[in-house]
mmCIF file of N, CA and C in Angstrom:
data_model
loop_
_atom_site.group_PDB
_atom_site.id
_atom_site.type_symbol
_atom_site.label_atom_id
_atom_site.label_comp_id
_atom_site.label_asym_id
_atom_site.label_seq_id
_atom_site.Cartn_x
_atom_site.Cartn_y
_atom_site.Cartn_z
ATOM 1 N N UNK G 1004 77.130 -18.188 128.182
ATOM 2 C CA UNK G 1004 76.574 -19.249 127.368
ATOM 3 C C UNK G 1004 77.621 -19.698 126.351
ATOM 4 N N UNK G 1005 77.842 -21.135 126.075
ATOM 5 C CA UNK G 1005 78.925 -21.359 125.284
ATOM 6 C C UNK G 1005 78.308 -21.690 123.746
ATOM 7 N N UNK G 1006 79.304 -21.285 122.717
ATOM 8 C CA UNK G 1006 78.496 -20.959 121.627
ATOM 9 C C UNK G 1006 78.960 -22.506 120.691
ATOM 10 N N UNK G 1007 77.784 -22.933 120.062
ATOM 11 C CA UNK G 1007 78.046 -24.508 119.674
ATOM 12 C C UNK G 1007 78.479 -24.134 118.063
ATOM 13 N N UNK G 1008 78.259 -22.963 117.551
ATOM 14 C CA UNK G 1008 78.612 -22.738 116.374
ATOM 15 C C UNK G 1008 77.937 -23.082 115.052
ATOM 16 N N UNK G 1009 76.325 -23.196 115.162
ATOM 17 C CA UNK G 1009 74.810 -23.424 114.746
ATOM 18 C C UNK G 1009 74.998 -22.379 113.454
ATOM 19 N N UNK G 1010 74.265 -22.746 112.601
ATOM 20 C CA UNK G 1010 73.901 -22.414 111.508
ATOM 21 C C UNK G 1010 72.630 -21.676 111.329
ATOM 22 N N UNK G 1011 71.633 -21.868 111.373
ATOM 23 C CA UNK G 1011 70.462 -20.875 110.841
ATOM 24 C C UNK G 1011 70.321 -20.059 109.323
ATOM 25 N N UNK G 1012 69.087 -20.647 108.774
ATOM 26 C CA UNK G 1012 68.802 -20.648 107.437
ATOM 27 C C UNK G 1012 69.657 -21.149 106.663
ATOM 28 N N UNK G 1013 70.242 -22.396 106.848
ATOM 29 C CA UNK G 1013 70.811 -22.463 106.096
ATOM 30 C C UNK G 1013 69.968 -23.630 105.023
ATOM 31 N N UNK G 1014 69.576 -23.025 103.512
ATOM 32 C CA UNK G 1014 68.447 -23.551 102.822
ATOM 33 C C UNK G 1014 68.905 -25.165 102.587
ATOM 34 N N UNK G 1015 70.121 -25.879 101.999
ATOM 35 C CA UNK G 1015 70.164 -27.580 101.891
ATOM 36 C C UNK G 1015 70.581 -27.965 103.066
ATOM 37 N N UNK G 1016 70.057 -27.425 104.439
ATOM 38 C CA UNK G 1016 70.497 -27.476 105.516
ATOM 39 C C UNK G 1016 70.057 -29.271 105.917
ATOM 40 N N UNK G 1017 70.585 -30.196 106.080
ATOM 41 C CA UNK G 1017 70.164 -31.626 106.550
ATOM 42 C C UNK G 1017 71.109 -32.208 107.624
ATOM 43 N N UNK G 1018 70.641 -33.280 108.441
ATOM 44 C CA UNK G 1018 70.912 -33.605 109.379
ATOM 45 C C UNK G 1018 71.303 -35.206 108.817
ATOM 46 N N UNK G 1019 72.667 -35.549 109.287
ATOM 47 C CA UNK G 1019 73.357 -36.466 108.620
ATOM 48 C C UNK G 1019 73.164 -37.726 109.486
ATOM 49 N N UNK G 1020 71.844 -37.544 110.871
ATOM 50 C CA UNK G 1020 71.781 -38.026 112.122
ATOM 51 C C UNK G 1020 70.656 -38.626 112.247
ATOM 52 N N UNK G 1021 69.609 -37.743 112.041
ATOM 53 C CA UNK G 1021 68.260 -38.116 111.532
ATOM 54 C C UNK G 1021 67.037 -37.528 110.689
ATOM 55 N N UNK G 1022 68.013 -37.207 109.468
ATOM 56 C CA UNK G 1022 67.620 -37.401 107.963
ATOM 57 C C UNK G 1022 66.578 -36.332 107.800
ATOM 58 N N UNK G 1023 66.806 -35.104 108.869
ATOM 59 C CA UNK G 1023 65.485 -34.124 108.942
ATOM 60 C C UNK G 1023 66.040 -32.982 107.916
ATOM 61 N N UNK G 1024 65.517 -32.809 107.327
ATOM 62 C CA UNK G 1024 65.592 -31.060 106.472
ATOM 63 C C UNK G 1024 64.682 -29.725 107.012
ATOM 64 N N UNK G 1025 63.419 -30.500 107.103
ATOM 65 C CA UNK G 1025 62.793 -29.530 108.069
ATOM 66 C C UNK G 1025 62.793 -29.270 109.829
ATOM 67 N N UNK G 1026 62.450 -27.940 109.941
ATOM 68 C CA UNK G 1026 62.333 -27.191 111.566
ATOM 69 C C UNK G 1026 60.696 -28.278 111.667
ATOM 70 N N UNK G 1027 60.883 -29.584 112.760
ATOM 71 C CA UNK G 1027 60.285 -30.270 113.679
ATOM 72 C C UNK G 1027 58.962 -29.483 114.482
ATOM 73 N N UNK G 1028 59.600 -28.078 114.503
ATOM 74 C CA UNK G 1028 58.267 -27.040 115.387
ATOM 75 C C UNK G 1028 57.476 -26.655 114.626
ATOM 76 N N UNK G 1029 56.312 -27.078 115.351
ATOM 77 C CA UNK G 1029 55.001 -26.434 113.805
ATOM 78 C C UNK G 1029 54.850 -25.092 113.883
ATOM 79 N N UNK G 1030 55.646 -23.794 114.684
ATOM 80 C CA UNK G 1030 55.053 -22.480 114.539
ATOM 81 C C UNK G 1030 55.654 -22.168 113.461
ATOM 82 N N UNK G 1031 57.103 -22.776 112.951
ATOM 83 C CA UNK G 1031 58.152 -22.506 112.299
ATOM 84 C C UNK G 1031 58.500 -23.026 110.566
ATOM 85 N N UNK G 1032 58.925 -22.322 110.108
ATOM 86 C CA UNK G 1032 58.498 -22.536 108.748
ATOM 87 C C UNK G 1032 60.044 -22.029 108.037
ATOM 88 N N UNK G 1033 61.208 -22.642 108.597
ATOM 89 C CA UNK G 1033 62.442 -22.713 108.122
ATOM 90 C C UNK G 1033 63.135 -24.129 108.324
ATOM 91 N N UNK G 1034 64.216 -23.908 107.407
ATOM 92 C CA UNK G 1034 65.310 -25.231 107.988
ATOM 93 C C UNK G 1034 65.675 -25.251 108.913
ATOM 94 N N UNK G 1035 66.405 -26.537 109.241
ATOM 95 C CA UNK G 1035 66.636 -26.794 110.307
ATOM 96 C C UNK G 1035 68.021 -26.576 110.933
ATOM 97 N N UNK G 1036 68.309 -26.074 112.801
ATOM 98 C CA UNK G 1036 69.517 -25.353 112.505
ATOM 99 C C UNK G 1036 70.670 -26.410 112.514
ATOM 100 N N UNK G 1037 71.616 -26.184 111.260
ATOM 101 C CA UNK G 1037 72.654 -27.444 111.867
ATOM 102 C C UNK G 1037 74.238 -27.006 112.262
ATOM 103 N N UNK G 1038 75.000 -27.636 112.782
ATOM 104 C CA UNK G 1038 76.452 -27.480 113.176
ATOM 105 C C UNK G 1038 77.273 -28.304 112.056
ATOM 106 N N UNK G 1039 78.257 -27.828 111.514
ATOM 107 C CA UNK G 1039 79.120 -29.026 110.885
ATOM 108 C C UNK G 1039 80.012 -29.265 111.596
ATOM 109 N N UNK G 1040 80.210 -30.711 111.031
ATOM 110 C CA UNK G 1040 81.054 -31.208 112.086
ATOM 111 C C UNK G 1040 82.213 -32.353 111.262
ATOM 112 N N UNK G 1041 83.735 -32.629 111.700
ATOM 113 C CA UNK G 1041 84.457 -33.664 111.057
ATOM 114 C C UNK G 1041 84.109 -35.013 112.006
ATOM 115 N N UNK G 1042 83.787 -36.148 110.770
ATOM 116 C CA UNK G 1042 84.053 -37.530 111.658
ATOM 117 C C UNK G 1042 84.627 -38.510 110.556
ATOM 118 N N UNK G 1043 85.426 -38.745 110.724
ATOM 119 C CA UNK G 1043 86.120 -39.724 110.163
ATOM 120 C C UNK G 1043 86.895 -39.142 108.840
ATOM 121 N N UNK G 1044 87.207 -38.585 108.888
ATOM 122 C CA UNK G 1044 87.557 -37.673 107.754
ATOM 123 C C UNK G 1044 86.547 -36.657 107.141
ATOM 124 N N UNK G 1045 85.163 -36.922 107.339
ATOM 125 C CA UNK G 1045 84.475 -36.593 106.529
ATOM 126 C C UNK G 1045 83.447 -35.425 106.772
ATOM 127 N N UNK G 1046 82.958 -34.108 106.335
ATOM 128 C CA UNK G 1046 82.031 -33.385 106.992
ATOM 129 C C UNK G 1046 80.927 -33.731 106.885
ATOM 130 N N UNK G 1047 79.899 -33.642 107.781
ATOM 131 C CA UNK G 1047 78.870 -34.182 108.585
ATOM 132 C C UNK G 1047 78.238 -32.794 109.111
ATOM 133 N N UNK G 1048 76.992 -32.855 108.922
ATOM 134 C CA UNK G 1048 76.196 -31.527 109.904
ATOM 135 C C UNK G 1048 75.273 -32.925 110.538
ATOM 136 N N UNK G 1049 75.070 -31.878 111.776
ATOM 137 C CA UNK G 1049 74.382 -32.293 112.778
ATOM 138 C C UNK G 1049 73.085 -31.575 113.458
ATOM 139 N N UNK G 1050 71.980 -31.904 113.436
ATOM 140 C CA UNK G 1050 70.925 -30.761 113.671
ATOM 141 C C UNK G 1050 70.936 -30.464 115.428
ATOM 142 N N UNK G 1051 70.449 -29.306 115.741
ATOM 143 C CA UNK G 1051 70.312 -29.074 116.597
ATOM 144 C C UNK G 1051 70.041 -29.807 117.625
ATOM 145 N N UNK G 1052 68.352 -30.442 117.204
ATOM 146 C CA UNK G 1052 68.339 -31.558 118.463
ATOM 147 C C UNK G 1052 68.868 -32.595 118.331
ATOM 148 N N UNK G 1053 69.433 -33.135 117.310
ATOM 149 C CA UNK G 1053 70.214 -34.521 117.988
ATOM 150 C C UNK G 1053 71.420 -33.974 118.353
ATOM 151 N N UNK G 1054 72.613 -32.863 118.359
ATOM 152 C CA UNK G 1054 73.543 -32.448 119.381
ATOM 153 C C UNK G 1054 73.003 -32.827 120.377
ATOM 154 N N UNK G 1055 71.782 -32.148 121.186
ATOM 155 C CA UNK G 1055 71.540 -31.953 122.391
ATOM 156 C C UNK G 1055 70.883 -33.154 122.727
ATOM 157 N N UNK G 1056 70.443 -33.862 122.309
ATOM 158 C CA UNK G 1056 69.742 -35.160 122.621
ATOM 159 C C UNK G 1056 71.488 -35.894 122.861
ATOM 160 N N UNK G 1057 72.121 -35.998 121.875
ATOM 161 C CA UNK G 1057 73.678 -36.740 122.630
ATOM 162 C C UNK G 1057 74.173 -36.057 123.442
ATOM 163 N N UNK G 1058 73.959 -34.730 123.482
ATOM 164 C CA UNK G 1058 75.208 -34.114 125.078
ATOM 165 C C UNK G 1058 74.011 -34.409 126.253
ATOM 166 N N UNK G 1059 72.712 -34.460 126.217
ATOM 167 C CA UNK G 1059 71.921 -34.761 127.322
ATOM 168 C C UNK G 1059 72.132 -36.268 127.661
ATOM 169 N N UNK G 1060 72.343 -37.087 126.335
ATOM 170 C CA UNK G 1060 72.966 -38.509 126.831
ATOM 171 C C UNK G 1060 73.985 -38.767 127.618
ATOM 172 N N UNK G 1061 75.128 -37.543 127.542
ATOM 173 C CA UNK G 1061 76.809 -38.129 127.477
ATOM 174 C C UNK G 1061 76.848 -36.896 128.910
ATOM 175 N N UNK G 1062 75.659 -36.732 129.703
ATOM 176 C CA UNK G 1062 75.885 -35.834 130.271
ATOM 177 C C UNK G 1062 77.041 -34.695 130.405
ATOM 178 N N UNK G 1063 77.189 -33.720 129.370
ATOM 179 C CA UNK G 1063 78.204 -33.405 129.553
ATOM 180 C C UNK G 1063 79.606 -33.834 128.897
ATOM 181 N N UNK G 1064 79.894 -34.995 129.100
ATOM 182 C CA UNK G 1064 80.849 -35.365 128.802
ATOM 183 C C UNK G 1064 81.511 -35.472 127.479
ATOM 184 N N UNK G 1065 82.391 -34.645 127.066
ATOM 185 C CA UNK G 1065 82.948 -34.327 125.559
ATOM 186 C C UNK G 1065 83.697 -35.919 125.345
ATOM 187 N N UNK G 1066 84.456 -36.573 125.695
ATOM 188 C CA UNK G 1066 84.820 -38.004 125.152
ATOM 189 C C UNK G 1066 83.176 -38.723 124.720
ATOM 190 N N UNK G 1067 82.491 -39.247 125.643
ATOM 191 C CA UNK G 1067 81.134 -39.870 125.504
ATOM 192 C C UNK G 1067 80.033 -39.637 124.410
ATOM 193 N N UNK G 1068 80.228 -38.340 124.431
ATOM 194 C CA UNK G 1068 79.297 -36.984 123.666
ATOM 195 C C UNK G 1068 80.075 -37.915 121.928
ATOM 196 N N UNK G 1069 81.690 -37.891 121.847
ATOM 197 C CA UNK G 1069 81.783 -38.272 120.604
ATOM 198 C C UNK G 1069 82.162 -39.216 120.123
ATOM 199 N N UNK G 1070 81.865 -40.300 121.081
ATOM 200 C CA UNK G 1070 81.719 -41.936 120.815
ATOM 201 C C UNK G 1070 80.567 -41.893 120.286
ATOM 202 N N UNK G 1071 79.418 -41.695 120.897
ATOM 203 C CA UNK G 1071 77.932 -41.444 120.734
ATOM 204 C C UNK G 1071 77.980 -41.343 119.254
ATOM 205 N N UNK G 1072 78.547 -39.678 119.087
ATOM 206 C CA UNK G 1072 78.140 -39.685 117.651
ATOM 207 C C UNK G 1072 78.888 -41.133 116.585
ATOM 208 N N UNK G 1073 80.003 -41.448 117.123
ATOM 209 C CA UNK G 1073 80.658 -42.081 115.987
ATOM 210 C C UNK G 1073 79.967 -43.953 116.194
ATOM 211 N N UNK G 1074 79.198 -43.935 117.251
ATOM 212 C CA UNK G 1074 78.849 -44.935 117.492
ATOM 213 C C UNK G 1074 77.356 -44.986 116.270
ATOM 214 N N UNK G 1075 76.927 -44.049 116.681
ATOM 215 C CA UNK G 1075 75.244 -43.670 115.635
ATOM 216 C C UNK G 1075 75.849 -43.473 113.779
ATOM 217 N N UNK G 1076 76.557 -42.945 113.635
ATOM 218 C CA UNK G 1076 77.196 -42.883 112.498
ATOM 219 C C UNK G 1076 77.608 -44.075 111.601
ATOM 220 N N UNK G 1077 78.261 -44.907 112.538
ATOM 221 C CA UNK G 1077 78.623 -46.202 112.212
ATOM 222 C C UNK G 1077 77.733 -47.139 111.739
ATOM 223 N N UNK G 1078 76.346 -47.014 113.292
ATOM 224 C CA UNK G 1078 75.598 -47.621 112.696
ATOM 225 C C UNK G 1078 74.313 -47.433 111.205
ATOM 226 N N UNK G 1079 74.173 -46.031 111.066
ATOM 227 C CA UNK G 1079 73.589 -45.720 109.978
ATOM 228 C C UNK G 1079 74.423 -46.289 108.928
ATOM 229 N N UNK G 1080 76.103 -46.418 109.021
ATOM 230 C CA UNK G 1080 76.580 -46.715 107.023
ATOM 231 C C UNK G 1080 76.322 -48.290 107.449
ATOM 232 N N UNK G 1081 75.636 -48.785 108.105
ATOM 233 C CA UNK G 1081 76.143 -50.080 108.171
ATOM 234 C C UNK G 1081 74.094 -50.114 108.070
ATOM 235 N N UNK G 1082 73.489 -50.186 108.286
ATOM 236 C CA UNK G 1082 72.213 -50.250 108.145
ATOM 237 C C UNK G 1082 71.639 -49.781 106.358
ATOM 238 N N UNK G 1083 72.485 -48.431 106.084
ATOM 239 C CA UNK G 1083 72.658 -47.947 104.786
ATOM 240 C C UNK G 1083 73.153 -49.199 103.680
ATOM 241 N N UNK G 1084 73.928 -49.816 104.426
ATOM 242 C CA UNK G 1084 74.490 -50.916 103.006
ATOM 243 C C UNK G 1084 74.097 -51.961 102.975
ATOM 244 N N UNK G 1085 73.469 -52.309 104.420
ATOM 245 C CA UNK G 1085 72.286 -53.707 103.999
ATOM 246 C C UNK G 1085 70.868 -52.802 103.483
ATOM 247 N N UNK G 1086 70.862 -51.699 103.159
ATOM 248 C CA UNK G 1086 69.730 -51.410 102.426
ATOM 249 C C UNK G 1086 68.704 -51.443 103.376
ATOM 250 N N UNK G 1087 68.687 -51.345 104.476
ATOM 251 C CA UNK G 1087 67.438 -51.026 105.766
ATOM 252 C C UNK G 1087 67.068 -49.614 106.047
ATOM 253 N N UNK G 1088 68.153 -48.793 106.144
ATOM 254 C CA UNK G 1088 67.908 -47.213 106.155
ATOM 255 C C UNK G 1088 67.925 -46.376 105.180
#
């Protein structure tokens, strides 16, 4: 199994992807797990399921996998500064 390098408990744990702080599963009653990650200079965590929601997009594919992200990224600062998100 290849290891994505996930976080767990980590308490100001947030998702820079889709804005979650909390674990999504109702049995569960922790944060949410995230990966950090560099994009554009800048560190970025990423929660669990949206990694896997983009590598299930990019089948696989590590180029695709990080257009994706920089494509979604882009569009959040740009939605962020017309004040929509």
């Amino acid at each position: 199994m290849k290891n994505f390098g996930f976080q767990y408990n980590k308490k100001d744990a947030f998702c820079s992807f889709c804005s979650r702080t909390k674990n999504p599963h109702p049995d569960y009653n922790e944060p949410i797990v995230v990966k950090k990650i560099k994009l554009n200079n800048k560190s970025l965590f990423i929660c669990i399921n949206c990694h896997f929601d983009f590598l299930d997009r990019a089948d696989g594919n590590e180029y695709i996998f990080n257009n994706l992200i920089v494509e979604k990224y882009n569009l959040i600062n740009l939605l962020q500064k017309a004040n929509i998100f």
